[in-house]
Amino acid sequence: MTEPDERERFRHLPEPVRLEDTVEGVDTSPVPAADSSDEREVFLRQAGA
């Protein structure tokens, strides 16, 4: 590509995505039950690790 072609490529925005073309996704996986007997695991979950 030459320099003018590269610059021309960014002069126009792509077409906006229409709302009817989108798909809503929802995570439906079950949350694992917390095992309070393992204090280290609980500590790490609360710490965000």
Short mmCIF file of C-alpha atoms in Angstrom, two decimals:
data_model
loop_
_atom_site.label_atom_id
_atom_site.label_comp_id
_atom_site.label_asym_id
_atom_site.label_seq_id
_atom_site.Cartn_x
_atom_site.Cartn_y
_atom_site.Cartn_z
CA MET A 1 0.00 0.00 0.00
CA THR A 2 1.12 3.48 -0.67
CA GLU A 3 0.90 6.29 1.86
CA PRO A 4 -2.33 7.93 0.50
CA ASP A 5 -4.15 4.56 0.45
CA GLU A 6 -3.24 3.87 4.08
CA ARG A 7 -4.51 7.27 5.22
CA GLU A 8 -7.72 6.96 3.18
CA ARG A 9 -8.49 3.71 4.94
CA PHE A 10 -9.13 5.53 8.23
CA ARG A 11 -11.22 8.43 6.91
CA HIS A 12 -14.60 6.65 7.17
CA LEU A 13 -16.14 4.90 10.15
CA PRO A 14 -17.63 1.41 9.70
CA GLU A 15 -21.40 1.02 9.64
CA PRO A 16 -22.91 1.04 13.14
CA VAL A 17 -24.19 -2.27 14.49
CA ARG A 18 -27.97 -2.36 14.51
CA LEU A 19 -29.72 -3.37 17.72
CA GLU A 20 -31.61 -6.18 15.96
CA ASP A 21 -28.28 -7.69 14.84
CA THR A 22 -27.00 -8.08 18.40
CA VAL A 23 -27.40 -11.08 20.69
CA GLU A 24 -27.64 -10.82 24.46
CA GLY A 25 -25.60 -13.39 26.35
CA VAL A 26 -26.16 -14.41 29.93
CA ASP A 27 -23.87 -16.65 31.95
CA THR A 28 -26.07 -19.41 33.37
CA SER A 29 -23.36 -21.65 34.79
CA PRO A 30 -23.91 -22.49 38.46
CA VAL A 31 -21.63 -20.89 41.02
CA PRO A 32 -19.61 -23.51 42.90
CA ALA A 33 -20.57 -23.82 46.53
CA ALA A 34 -18.04 -22.33 48.93
CA ASP A 35 -16.35 -24.90 51.13
CA SER A 36 -15.87 -23.16 54.45
CA SER A 37 -13.67 -26.00 55.75
CA ASP A 38 -10.80 -24.87 53.53
CA GLU A 39 -9.86 -21.49 55.02
CA ARG A 40 -7.06 -20.90 52.51
CA GLU A 41 -9.47 -21.24 49.56
CA VAL A 42 -11.93 -18.83 51.17
CA PHE A 43 -9.13 -16.35 51.88
CA LEU A 44 -7.90 -16.48 48.28
CA ARG A 45 -11.41 -16.00 46.86
CA GLN A 46 -11.99 -12.99 49.09
CA ALA A 47 -8.60 -11.57 48.10
CA GLY A 48 -9.57 -11.77 44.43
CA ALA A 49 -6.97 -14.36 43.40
#
